[in-house]
Coordinates of C-alpha atoms in Angstrom, one line a residue:
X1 CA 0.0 0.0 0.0
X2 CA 1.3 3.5 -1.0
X3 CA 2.1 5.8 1.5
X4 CA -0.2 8.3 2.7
X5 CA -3.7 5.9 1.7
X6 CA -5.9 4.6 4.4
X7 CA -7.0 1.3 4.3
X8 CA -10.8 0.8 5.0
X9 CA -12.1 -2.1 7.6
X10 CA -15.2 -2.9 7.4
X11 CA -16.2 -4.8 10.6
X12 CA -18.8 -7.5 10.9
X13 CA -21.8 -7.1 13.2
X14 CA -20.6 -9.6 16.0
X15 CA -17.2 -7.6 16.6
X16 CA -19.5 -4.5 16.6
X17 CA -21.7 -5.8 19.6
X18 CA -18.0 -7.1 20.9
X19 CA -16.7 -3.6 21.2
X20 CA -20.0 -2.2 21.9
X21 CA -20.7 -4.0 25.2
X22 CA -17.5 -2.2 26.6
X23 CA -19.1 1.2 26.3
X24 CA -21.2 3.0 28.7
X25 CA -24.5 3.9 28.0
X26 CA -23.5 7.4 27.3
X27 CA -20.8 6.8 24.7
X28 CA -23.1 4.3 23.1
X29 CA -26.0 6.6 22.7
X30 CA -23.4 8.6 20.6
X31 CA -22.5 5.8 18.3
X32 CA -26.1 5.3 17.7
X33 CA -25.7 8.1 15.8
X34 CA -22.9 7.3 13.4
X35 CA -24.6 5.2 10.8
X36 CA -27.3 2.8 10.1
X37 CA -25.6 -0.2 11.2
X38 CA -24.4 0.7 14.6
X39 CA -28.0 2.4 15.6
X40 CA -29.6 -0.8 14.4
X41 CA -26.7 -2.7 16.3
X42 CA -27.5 -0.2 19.7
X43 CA -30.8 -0.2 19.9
X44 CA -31.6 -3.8 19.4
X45 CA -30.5 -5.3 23.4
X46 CA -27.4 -3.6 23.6
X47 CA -28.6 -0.2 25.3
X48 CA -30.9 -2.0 27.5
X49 CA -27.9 -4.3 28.8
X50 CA -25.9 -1.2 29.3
X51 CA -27.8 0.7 31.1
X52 CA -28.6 -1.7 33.6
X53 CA -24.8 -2.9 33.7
X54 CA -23.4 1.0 34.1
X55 CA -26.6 3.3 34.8
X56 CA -28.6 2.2 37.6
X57 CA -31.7 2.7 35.7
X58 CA -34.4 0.5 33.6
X59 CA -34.4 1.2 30.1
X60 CA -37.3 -0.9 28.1
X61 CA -37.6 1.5 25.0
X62 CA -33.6 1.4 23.8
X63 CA -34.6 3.3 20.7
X64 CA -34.4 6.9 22.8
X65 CA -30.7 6.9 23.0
X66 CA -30.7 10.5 23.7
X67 CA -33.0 10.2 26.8
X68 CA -31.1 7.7 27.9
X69 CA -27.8 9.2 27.8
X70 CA -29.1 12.4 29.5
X71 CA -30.3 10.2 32.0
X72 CA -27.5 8.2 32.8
X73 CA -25.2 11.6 32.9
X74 CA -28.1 12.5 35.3
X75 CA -27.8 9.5 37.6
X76 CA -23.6 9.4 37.3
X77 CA -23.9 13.1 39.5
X78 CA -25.5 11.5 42.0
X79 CA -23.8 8.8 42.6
X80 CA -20.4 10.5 41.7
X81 CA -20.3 14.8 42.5
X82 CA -20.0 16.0 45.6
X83 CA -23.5 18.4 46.6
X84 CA -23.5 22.1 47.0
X85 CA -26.0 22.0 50.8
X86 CA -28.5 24.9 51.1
X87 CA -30.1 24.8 54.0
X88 CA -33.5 27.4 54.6
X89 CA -35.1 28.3 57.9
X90 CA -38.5 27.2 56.7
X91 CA -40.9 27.0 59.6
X92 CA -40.9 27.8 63.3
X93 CA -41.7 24.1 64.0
X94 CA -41.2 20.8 62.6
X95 CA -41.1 20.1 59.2
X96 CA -43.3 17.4 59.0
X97 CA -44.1 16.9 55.1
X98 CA -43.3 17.9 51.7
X99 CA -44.5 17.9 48.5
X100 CA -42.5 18.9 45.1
X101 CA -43.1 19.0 41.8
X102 CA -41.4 21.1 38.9
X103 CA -39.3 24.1 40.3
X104 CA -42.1 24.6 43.4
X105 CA -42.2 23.2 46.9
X106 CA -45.0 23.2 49.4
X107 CA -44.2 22.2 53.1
X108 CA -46.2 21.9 55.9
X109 CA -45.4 21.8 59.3
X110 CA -46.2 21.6 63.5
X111 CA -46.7 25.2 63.4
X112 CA -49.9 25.0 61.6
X113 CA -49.3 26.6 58.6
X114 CA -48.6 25.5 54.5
X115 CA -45.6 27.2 53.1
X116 CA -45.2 27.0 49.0
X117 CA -41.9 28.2 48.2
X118 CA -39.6 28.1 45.1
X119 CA -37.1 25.6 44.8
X120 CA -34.5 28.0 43.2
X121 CA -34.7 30.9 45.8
X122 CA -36.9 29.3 48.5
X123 CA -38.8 32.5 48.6
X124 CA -41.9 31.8 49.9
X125 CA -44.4 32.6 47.2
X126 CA -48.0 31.5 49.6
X127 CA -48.5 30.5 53.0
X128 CA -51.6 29.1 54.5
X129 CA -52.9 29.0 58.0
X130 CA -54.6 25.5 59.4
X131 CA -56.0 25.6 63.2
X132 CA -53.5 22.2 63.7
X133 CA -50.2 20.6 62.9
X134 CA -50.0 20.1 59.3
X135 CA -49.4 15.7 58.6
X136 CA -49.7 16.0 54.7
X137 CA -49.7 18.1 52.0
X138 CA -50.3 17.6 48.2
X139 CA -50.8 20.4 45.3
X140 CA -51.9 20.5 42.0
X141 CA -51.9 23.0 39.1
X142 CA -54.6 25.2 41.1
X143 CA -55.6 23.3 44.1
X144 CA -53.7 22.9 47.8
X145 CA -54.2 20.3 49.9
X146 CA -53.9 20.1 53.5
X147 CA -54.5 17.3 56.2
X148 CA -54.1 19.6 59.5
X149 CA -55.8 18.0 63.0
X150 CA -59.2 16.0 61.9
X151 CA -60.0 18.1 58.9
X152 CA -58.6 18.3 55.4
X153 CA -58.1 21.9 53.7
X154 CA -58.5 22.4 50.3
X155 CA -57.3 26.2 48.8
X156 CA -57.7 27.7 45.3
X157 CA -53.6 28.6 44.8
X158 CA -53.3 32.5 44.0
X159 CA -56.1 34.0 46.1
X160 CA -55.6 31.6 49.1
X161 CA -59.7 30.7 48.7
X162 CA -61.1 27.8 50.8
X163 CA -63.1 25.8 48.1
X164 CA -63.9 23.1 50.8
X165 CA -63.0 21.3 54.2
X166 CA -63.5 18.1 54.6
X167 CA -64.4 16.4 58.0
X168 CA -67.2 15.1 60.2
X169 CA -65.6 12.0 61.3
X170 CA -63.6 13.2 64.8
X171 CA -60.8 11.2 64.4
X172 CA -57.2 12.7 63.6
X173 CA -55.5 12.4 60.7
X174 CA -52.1 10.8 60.1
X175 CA -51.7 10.5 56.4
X176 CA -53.3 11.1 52.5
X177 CA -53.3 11.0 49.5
X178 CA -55.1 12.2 46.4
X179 CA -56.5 10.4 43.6
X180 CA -58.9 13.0 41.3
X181 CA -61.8 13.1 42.1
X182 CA -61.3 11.5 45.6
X183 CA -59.1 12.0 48.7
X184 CA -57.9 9.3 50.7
X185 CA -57.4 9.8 54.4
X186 CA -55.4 7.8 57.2
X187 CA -56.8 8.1 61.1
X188 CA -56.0 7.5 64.4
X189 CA -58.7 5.0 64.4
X190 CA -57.1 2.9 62.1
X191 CA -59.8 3.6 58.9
X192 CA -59.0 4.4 55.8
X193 CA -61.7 7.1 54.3
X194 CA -62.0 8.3 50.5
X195 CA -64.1 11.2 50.4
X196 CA -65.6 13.1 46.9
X197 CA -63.1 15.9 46.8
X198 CA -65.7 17.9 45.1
X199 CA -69.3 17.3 46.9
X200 CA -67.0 16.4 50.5
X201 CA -68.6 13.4 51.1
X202 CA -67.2 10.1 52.6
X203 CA -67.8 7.5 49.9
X204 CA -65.9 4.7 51.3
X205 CA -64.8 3.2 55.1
X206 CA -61.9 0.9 54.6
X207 CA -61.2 -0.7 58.4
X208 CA -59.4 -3.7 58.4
X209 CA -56.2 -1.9 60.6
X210 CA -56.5 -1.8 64.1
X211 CA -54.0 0.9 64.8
X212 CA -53.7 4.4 63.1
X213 CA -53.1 4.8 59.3
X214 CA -49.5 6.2 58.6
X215 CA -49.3 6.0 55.1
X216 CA -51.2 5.3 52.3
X217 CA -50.3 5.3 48.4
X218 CA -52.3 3.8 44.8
X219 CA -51.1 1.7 42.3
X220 CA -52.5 2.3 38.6
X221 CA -51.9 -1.2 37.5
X222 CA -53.6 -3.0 38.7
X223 CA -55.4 0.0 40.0
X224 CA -55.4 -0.6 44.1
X225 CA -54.7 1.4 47.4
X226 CA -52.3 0.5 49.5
X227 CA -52.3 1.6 53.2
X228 CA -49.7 1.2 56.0
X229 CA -50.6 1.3 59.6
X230 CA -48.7 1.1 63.2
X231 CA -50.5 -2.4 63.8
X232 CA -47.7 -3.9 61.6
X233 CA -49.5 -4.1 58.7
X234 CA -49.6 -3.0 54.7
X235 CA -52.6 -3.7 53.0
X236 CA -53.7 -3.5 49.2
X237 CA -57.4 -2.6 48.7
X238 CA -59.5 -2.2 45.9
X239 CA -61.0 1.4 45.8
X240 CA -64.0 0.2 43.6
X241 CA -65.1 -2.3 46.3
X242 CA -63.8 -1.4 49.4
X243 CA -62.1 -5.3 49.6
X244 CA -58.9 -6.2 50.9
X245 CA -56.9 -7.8 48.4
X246 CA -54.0 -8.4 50.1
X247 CA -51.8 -8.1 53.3
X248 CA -48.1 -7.7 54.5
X249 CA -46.8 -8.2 57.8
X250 CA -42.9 -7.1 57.6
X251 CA -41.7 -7.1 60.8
X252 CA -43.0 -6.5 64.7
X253 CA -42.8 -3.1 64.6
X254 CA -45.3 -0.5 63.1
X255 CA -45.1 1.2 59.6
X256 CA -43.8 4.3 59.3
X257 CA -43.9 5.3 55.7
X258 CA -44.1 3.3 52.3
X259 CA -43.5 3.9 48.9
X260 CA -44.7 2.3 45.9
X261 CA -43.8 3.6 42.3
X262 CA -46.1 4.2 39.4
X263 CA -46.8 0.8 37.5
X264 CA -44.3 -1.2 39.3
X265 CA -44.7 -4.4 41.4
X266 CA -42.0 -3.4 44.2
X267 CA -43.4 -1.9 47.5
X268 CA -41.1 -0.4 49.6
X269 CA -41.8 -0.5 53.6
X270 CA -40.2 1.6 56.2
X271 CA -41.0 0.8 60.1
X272 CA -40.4 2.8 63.6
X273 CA -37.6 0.2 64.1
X274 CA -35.1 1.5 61.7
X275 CA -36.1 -1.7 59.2
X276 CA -36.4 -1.4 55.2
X277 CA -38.1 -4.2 53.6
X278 CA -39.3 -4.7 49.8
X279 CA -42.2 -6.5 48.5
X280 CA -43.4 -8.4 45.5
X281 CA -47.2 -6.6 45.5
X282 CA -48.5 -9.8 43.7
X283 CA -47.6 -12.1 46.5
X284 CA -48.3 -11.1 50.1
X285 CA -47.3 -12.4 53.2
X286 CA -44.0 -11.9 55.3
X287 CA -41.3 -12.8 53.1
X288 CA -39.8 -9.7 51.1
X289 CA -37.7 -9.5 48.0
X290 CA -35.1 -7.6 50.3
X291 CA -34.7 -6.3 53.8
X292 CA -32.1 -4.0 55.2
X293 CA -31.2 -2.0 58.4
X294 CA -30.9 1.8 58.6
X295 CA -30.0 3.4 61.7
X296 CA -31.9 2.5 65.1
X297 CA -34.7 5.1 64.8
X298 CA -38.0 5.4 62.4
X299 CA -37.7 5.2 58.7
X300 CA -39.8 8.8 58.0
X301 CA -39.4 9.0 54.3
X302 CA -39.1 7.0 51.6
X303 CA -39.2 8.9 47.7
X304 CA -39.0 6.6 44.4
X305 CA -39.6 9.3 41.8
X306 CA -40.8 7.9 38.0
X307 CA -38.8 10.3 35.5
X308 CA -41.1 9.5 32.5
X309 CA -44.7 9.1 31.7
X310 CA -44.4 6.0 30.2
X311 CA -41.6 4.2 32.6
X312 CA -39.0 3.9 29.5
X313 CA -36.4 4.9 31.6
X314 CA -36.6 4.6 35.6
X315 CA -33.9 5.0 38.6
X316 CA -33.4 2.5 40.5
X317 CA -32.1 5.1 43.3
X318 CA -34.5 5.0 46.2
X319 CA -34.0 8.0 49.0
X320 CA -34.5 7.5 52.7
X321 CA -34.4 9.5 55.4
X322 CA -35.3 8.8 59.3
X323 CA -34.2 10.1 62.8
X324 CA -30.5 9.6 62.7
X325 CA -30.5 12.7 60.5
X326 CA -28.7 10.9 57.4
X327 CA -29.9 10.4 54.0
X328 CA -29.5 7.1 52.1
X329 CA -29.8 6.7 48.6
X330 CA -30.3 2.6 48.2
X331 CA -30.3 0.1 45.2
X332 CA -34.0 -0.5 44.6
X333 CA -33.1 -3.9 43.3
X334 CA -31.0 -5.5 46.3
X335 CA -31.2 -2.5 49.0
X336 CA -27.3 -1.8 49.0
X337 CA -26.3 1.6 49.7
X338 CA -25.0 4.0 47.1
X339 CA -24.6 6.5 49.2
X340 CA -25.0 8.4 52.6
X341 CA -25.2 11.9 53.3
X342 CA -25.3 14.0 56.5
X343 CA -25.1 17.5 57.0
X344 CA -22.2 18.9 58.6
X345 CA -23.6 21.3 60.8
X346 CA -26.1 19.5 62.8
X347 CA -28.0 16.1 62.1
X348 CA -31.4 16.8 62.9
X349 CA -34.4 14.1 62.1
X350 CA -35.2 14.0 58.0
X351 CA -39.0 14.3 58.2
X352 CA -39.8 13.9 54.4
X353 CA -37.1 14.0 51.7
X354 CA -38.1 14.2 48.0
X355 CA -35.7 12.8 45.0
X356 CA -34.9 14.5 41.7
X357 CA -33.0 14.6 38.7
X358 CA -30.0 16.1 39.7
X359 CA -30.9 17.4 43.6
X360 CA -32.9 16.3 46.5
X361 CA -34.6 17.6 49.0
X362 CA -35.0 17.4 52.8
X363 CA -37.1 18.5 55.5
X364 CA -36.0 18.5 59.4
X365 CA -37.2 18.3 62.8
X366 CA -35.6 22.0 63.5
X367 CA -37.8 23.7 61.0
X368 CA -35.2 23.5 58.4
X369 CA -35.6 22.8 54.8
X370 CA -32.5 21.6 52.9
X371 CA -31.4 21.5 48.8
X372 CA -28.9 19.1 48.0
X373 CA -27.6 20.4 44.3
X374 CA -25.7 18.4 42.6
X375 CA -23.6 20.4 40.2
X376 CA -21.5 18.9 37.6
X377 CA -18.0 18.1 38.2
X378 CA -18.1 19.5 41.5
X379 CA -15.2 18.1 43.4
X380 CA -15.4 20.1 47.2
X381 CA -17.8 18.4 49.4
X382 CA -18.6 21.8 51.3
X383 CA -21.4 21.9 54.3
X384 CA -21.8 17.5 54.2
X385 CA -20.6 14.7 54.8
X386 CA -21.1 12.0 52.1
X387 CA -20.1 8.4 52.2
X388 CA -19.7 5.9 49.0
X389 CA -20.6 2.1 49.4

């Protein structure tokens, strides 16, 4: 061969995949874009493999190489970059719940009133007054929603305008949630109650628990409640019938919090004992998929966030927080830490903690509300102390 001419080498689809299943997700979402060949060679298994290999996420749809590359880039700063910690004085009392979606924040807290701030500044944009501590709080586009004492509040955002309270039933609330058009409720006398959020009537009495209702989440396939309560129990109902479907009993100690992501079998159970245990929803009983210790106090929070509408592409981070003041962010699939964090300053009790792209959230017993930014290729740790697993 003269000098100076390149030889061409045209490379057969199996030492393709060969090289290809070295790459990160990342590079490969860029070689998708080279040709033909190699996108057809990516996006048959190859970026699903990847992804779960490298990424920490579940990528069904391989075909969106972009998303998933922004993704994985995503994920990589949390498990990699050190945070920049902002921590707010929110609230004269305890922060006891949270609620964030987009770039806002509402809190509510043991000084009776319902803060919405914005995550950028935290300047408070509204603030609502309840006559009693504040358990849960939910918004929407135009609605906020309270669970304060034994009544739930529910405001027109803007103009601050009581649409409706709904109550009647003496008993205090612990917990809620909100599935349009009805309201779910968790009390002290161990009941679940859906109420019409729009004519504030109870429609349904769910009592099967025999101790007060501390959490309480849906599932949209198949389309169930589920409700944890201290009596040691989790149970699925179905909010057609009022029926329960099924029951867990994870440990000897009550439930605390639960989580249970959109279309997904896992449930995820927190108790007062400092145990962490994950279900199969389709089987009950006592025997979990996984099951974990963290810390010797209350598991307060647990946040699994769904990036997408579809659930193409999912984290498999999960974010818990509890009375030891740390934050863990756990392997969904086997419960292994990632990560820990703790703020340097002080480690008061994480109340509620909330899970994002590239930042988290966390709200304390002192009345403190904290960002946790995670800022690409940030190398200082600055006000916290994280630890890698």
């Amino acid at each position: 061969m003269a000098e100076g001419q390149r030889r061409e080498v045209l490379l057969d689809d199996d030492t393709l995949i060969a090289i290809f299943r070295l790459l990160l997700p990342r590079s490969l979402a860029r070689c998708a874009a080279v040709c033909s060949q190699w996108h057809r060679l990516v996006t048959s298994q190859l970026m699903k493999d990847a992804c779960s290999r490298h990424g920490g996420l579940v990528y069904s749809d391989p075909s969106r190489c972009k998303e998933a590359m922004i993704r994985t880039e995503q994920f990589d700063r949390l498990l990699k970059c050190n945070p920049r910690v902002l921590s707010s004085q929110a609230h004269s009392g305890r922060v006891n719940c949270c609620h964030w979606s987009m770039d806002t924040l509402a809190t509510g807290s043991s000084d009776n009133t319902v803060s919405v701030w914005s995550m950028d500044s935290m300047q408070c944009m509204e603030e609502y007054r309840v006559p009693d501590s504040v358990a849960a709080v939910k918004f929407d586009g135009s609605r906020i929603f309270a669970a304060a004492g034994k009544d739930v509040h529910i405001w027109k955002r803007g103009n601050r305008e009581t649409l409706r309270v709904l109550g009647g039933h003496n008993q205090r609330l612990h917990s809620m949630h909100c599935i349009d058009p009805e309201l779910a409720v968790g009390c002290a006398d161990g009941t679940v109650r859906i109420f019409d959020m729009y004519t504030a009537r109870c429609s349904m009495l769910l009592r099967h628990h025999t101790e007060k209702v501390t959490c309480i989440r849906s599932l949209n396939k198949p389309n169930v409640l589920v409700s944890g309560s201290y009596d040691c129990s989790v149970r699925l109902w179905d909010p057609l019938s009022g029926e329960n479907v099924r029951s867990y009993f994870p440990a000897s100690s009550g439930i605390s919090c639960l989580h249970v992501g959109k279309d997904r079998i896992e449930l995820i159970v927190g108790t007062v004992l400092g145990d962490i245990d994950c279900f199969d929803i389709r089987v009950g009983g006592r025997r979990p998929l996984w099951s974990r210790r963290s810390g010797n106090g209350p598991i307060n929070s647990i946040h699994w966030p769904t990036y997408t509408l579809d659930n193409s592409c999912m984290i498999k981070a999960i974010l818990i927080g509890g009375n030891d003041g740390k934050l863990h962010l756990i392997n969904s699939d086997t419960g292994r830490t990632f990560r820990t964090f703790t703020r340097e300053s002080h480690s008061s009790p994480v109340l509620s903690a909330r899970l994002g792209h590239t930042r988290f959230v966390s709200c304390h017993a002192d009345g403190t509300v904290t960002r946790w930014i995670f800022d690409q290729g940030r190398t200082r740790v600055g006000l916290a102390i994280c630890q890698a697993y």
